[in-house]
Amino acid sequence: MKQKSLLKNKHLNSSVIYSGSMIVQKYGFKLSPNFMYLIEAIKVEGYWSYKNFTIAIQNKNLPFLKRIEKIVRDLGIKSSKRILLKIKPNEDFSKEDATLSNDLVLNFHIEKSPFDESKKIVTNLPYKKKYNIKISIKNKTYNVIVNEGKEEFEIISELKAWAYLDLRFPTSNLLKFLTEYLKDNRKVRVQSFLFKANKDYVASAFSALIDAEGSLTHHRLFRTIRIRMRNKQYLKDWKVLLAKFCIDSRFSKNTNVEYGLVLKAWKILAKSKNWELNFT
């Protein structure tokens, strides 16, 4: 009964919300569920450095990054975006063997897999909805066509290739907030603020985690949410936090380096009542 009352009492933990709000306001922002979504997305999927004046998120999921872009815009923060393209040739090669072009010759670097030492050609392109990239390797020429789709970039090529939207929005105040709120802790954990916050903030932060690292499958009214990460403790933190709202989840060790959290959506609907998760 005590756990269920957490969802109903809007004034519960108001002192915690006030304290969190003061930290946010200190840097010119307003505490809101959307702001918590942004911060959790940066923690899980982003890279940020006050020293290098950088905040960036790269992901294949275009609706996810477009939601981030809107939140950033509503906060009055300027953003820029590019496309990160990775191409895997079928044969071994050196950088001197390859050229990349799109009317003009493009710069690129070689990325080597730590697992099988296979090589990828990596280039960072100005944002456009469509590209036709030509790649020449050892006198062989290939085309890599990149089109912006609804969910992700669609690629047409006989070579394997992957395209990511690269969203950047560095700003001094947000970097200062991240440094204080996360206490410069780069090992991602669920902050103590969320353990004492109300459902709106927790639900928004959890939605960011799902959009960044999760998958949602459904059959009729039955839905399953799966999250896979290398950060064991972060997922365990979420299991504990979700239990506070009477939401069951199953933690698992998938491989030697990957862990999982699984939720059955009918449990969420039945037990969380008005707890809404806004997935992109």
C-alpha positions as a printed Julia matrix, in Angstrom:
280×3 Matrix{Float64}:
  0.0     0.0     0.0
  2.83    2.35    0.79
  4.38    1.78   -2.65
  1.11    2.47   -4.44
  0.72    5.76   -2.62
  3.91    6.97   -4.31
  1.97    7.3    -7.54
 -0.9     9.24   -6.02
  0.72   11.79   -3.71
  1.87   14.68   -5.87
  3.41   16.46   -2.9
  5.53   13.51   -1.76
  9.27   14.25   -1.86
  8.59   17.88   -2.74
 11.76   18.93   -0.9
 13.8    16.65   -3.17
 12.16   18.1    -6.28
 12.81   21.61   -4.94
 16.48   20.8    -4.35
 16.85   19.35   -7.86
 15.03   22.33   -9.3
 17.45   24.72   -7.59
 20.46   22.98   -9.21
 18.79   23.19  -12.63
 17.78   26.84  -12.17
 21.32   27.68  -11.08
 22.38   27.16  -14.69
 19.38   28.83  -16.3
 17.19   25.78  -16.97
 13.82   24.6   -15.66
 13.34   21.16  -14.13
 10.84   19.19  -16.21
 10.28   15.63  -17.43
 11.67   16.6   -20.84
 14.81   17.97  -19.21
 15.26   14.68  -17.33
 14.8    12.8   -20.63
 17.61   14.86  -22.15
 19.99   14.31  -19.24
 19.4    10.54  -19.14
 19.87   10.33  -22.92
 23.21   12.15  -22.62
 24.28    9.83  -19.78
 23.4     6.63  -21.62
 24.08    7.4   -25.27
 26.03   10.66  -25.38
 29.55   11.95  -25.03
 30.25   15.14  -23.12
 33.4    16.94  -22.07
 33.66   20.33  -20.39
 37.36   20.42  -21.23
 36.72   19.88  -24.95
 33.43   21.86  -24.92
 31.49   18.97  -26.43
 28.07   17.4   -26.03
 27.14   14.89  -28.72
 24.79   11.96  -29.25
 25.14    9.53  -32.17
 22.43    6.99  -32.92
 20.69    5.19  -35.78
 17.27    5.89  -34.23
 16.12    9.07  -36.01
 12.87    9.66  -34.0
 14.96    9.44  -30.8
 17.44   12.08  -31.96
 14.72   14.29  -33.41
 13.06   14.29  -29.98
 16.41   15.28  -28.44
 16.77   18.01  -31.06
 13.32   19.42  -30.18
 14.02   19.4   -26.43
 17.33   21.16  -27.03
 15.65   23.73  -29.28
 12.93   24.39  -26.68
 15.69   25.03  -24.13
 17.09   27.73  -26.41
 20.24   25.74  -27.19
 21.65   25.79  -30.71
 22.42   22.42  -32.23
 24.1    21.09  -35.35
 23.9    17.7   -36.99
 25.99   15.58  -39.31
 25.92   12.02  -40.61
 28.46    9.46  -39.43
 28.88    6.82  -42.15
 30.7     3.5   -41.7
 31.44    1.24  -44.68
 32.85   -2.29  -44.49
 34.61   -3.42  -47.69
 34.65   -7.11  -48.55
 38.42   -7.35  -48.91
 41.41   -6.32  -46.82
 42.84   -2.92  -47.69
 45.0    -0.04  -46.49
 44.02    3.61  -46.44
 46.2     4.21  -49.47
 44.13    1.67  -51.43
 40.85    3.56  -50.97
 39.25    6.81  -52.09
 35.86    8.19  -51.08
 33.97   10.83  -53.05
 30.68   12.65  -53.5
 31.47   15.12  -56.31
 34.47   16.05  -54.12
 37.02   13.76  -52.5
 36.0    13.02  -48.89
 38.2    12.66  -45.85
 37.95    9.4   -43.91
 39.76    7.26  -41.37
 40.05    3.52  -40.8
 38.33    1.87  -37.85
 39.59   -1.59  -36.86
 37.39   -4.07  -35.0
 38.84   -5.19  -31.65
 37.23   -8.61  -32.19
 38.24   -9.79  -35.66
 40.5    -6.9   -36.82
 38.22   -6.25  -39.8
 38.35   -2.7   -41.13
 35.69   -0.07  -41.73
 35.94    3.21  -43.62
 34.51    6.0   -41.47
 33.57    9.47  -42.67
 31.62   12.36  -41.16
 29.33   14.18  -43.6
 27.33   17.42  -43.49
 23.67   16.65  -42.86
 21.64   15.97  -46.03
 18.6    13.78  -46.64
 20.33   11.89  -49.46
 23.88   10.95  -50.43
 25.4     8.94  -53.26
 28.91    8.04  -52.13
 31.44    6.42  -54.45
 34.15    4.27  -52.96
 37.12    2.95  -54.92
 39.28    0.15  -53.52
 42.07   -1.49  -55.52
 40.54   -0.48  -58.87
 37.04   -1.63  -57.85
 34.26    0.97  -57.56
 31.16    0.71  -55.36
 28.19    2.98  -54.7
 26.74    3.59  -51.26
 23.38    5.39  -51.42
 22.14    6.86  -48.15
 18.52    8.04  -47.79
 16.89    9.44  -44.67
 14.04    7.12  -43.73
 11.31    7.43  -41.13
 13.06    5.32  -38.47
 16.69    5.33  -39.62
 18.89    6.0   -42.63
 18.25    3.52  -45.44
 21.33    2.28  -47.27
 21.5     0.74  -50.74
 24.84   -0.89  -51.53
 26.48   -4.25  -52.16
 28.8    -3.35  -49.28
 27.77   -3.43  -45.64
 27.3     0.11  -44.33
 25.78    1.91  -41.34
 24.69    5.54  -40.97
 24.19    7.43  -37.71
 22.79   10.87  -37.04
 25.4    12.87  -35.13
 23.69   15.59  -33.05
 25.87   18.16  -31.26
 24.72   20.85  -28.85
 27.57   22.11  -26.64
 26.7    24.94  -24.27
 28.59   26.12  -21.22
 25.66   26.08  -18.77
 24.56   22.56  -19.68
 28.13   21.29  -19.37
 28.42   22.92  -15.93
 25.12   21.34  -14.87
 26.25   17.88  -16.04
 29.49   18.25  -14.1
 27.66   19.13  -10.86
 24.64   16.83  -11.22
 26.67   13.78  -12.23
 29.56   14.8    -9.98
 31.82   14.19  -12.97
 31.07   10.48  -12.58
 31.52    8.88  -16.0
 30.45    5.42  -14.83
 26.73    5.71  -15.5
 24.45    5.18  -12.48
 20.91    6.23  -11.64
 21.27    9.44   -9.63
 19.86    9.61   -6.08
 17.5    12.39   -7.23
 15.48    9.92   -9.31
 15.1     7.51   -6.38
 13.23   10.26   -4.54
 11.5    11.96   -7.48
  7.87   11.52   -8.52
  6.68    9.3   -11.36
  6.76   11.95  -14.1
 10.53   12.44  -13.83
 11.25    8.73  -13.43
  9.03    7.74  -16.37
 10.67   10.32  -18.64
 14.19    9.21  -17.72
 13.24    5.56  -18.25
 11.75    6.42  -21.66
 15.12    7.89  -22.65
 16.85    4.65  -21.65
 14.38    2.6   -23.73
 14.76    4.86  -26.76
 18.56    4.74  -26.54
 19.27    1.12  -25.61
 15.99   -0.81  -25.67
 13.64   -2.63  -27.98
  9.89   -3.06  -27.84
  8.1    -6.1   -29.28
  4.38   -6.76  -29.12
  1.82   -9.41  -29.91
 -1.74   -8.12  -29.69
 -1.99   -6.48  -26.25
  1.09   -8.18  -24.84
  4.33   -6.19  -25.03
  7.9    -6.95  -24.01
 10.56   -4.33  -23.34
 14.2    -5.44  -23.52
 17.23   -3.36  -22.58
 20.76   -4.56  -23.28
 23.86   -2.83  -21.94
 27.36   -3.49  -20.66
 26.73   -1.48  -17.51
 25.61   -4.08  -14.98
 25.11   -1.75  -12.01
 23.11    0.83  -13.96
 20.54   -1.8   -14.97
 20.4    -3.09  -11.4
 19.74    0.49  -10.24
 16.76    0.65  -12.59
 15.41   -2.68  -11.38
 15.37   -1.32   -7.82
 13.84    2.0    -8.88
 11.09    0.39  -10.96
 10.2    -1.87   -8.03
  9.41    1.25   -5.98
  6.56    1.83   -8.43
  5.39   -1.8    -8.27
  6.86   -2.58  -11.71
  8.5    -5.99  -12.0
 11.56   -6.55  -14.17
 14.0    -9.39  -14.77
 17.75   -8.81  -14.69
 19.96  -11.21  -16.64
 23.55  -11.77  -17.72
 23.42  -12.25  -21.48
 27.13  -12.68  -22.21
 30.42  -12.11  -20.39
 30.17   -8.39  -21.18
 26.44   -7.73  -21.73
 23.54   -7.58  -19.28
 19.81   -7.27  -19.8
 16.63   -5.98  -18.2
 13.27   -7.35  -19.4
  9.8    -5.99  -18.59
  6.44   -7.42  -19.58
  4.28   -4.51  -20.71
  1.01   -5.91  -19.37
  2.57   -5.7   -15.89
  3.41   -2.07  -16.47
 -0.13   -1.26  -17.59
 -1.73   -3.2   -14.72
  0.47   -2.07  -11.87
  1.63    1.43  -12.72
 -1.88    2.74  -13.48
 -1.29    6.3   -14.67
  2.44    5.88  -15.28
  2.91    6.8   -18.93
  6.04    5.9   -20.9
  6.43    8.06  -23.99
  8.5     6.05  -26.44
  9.73    7.64  -29.65
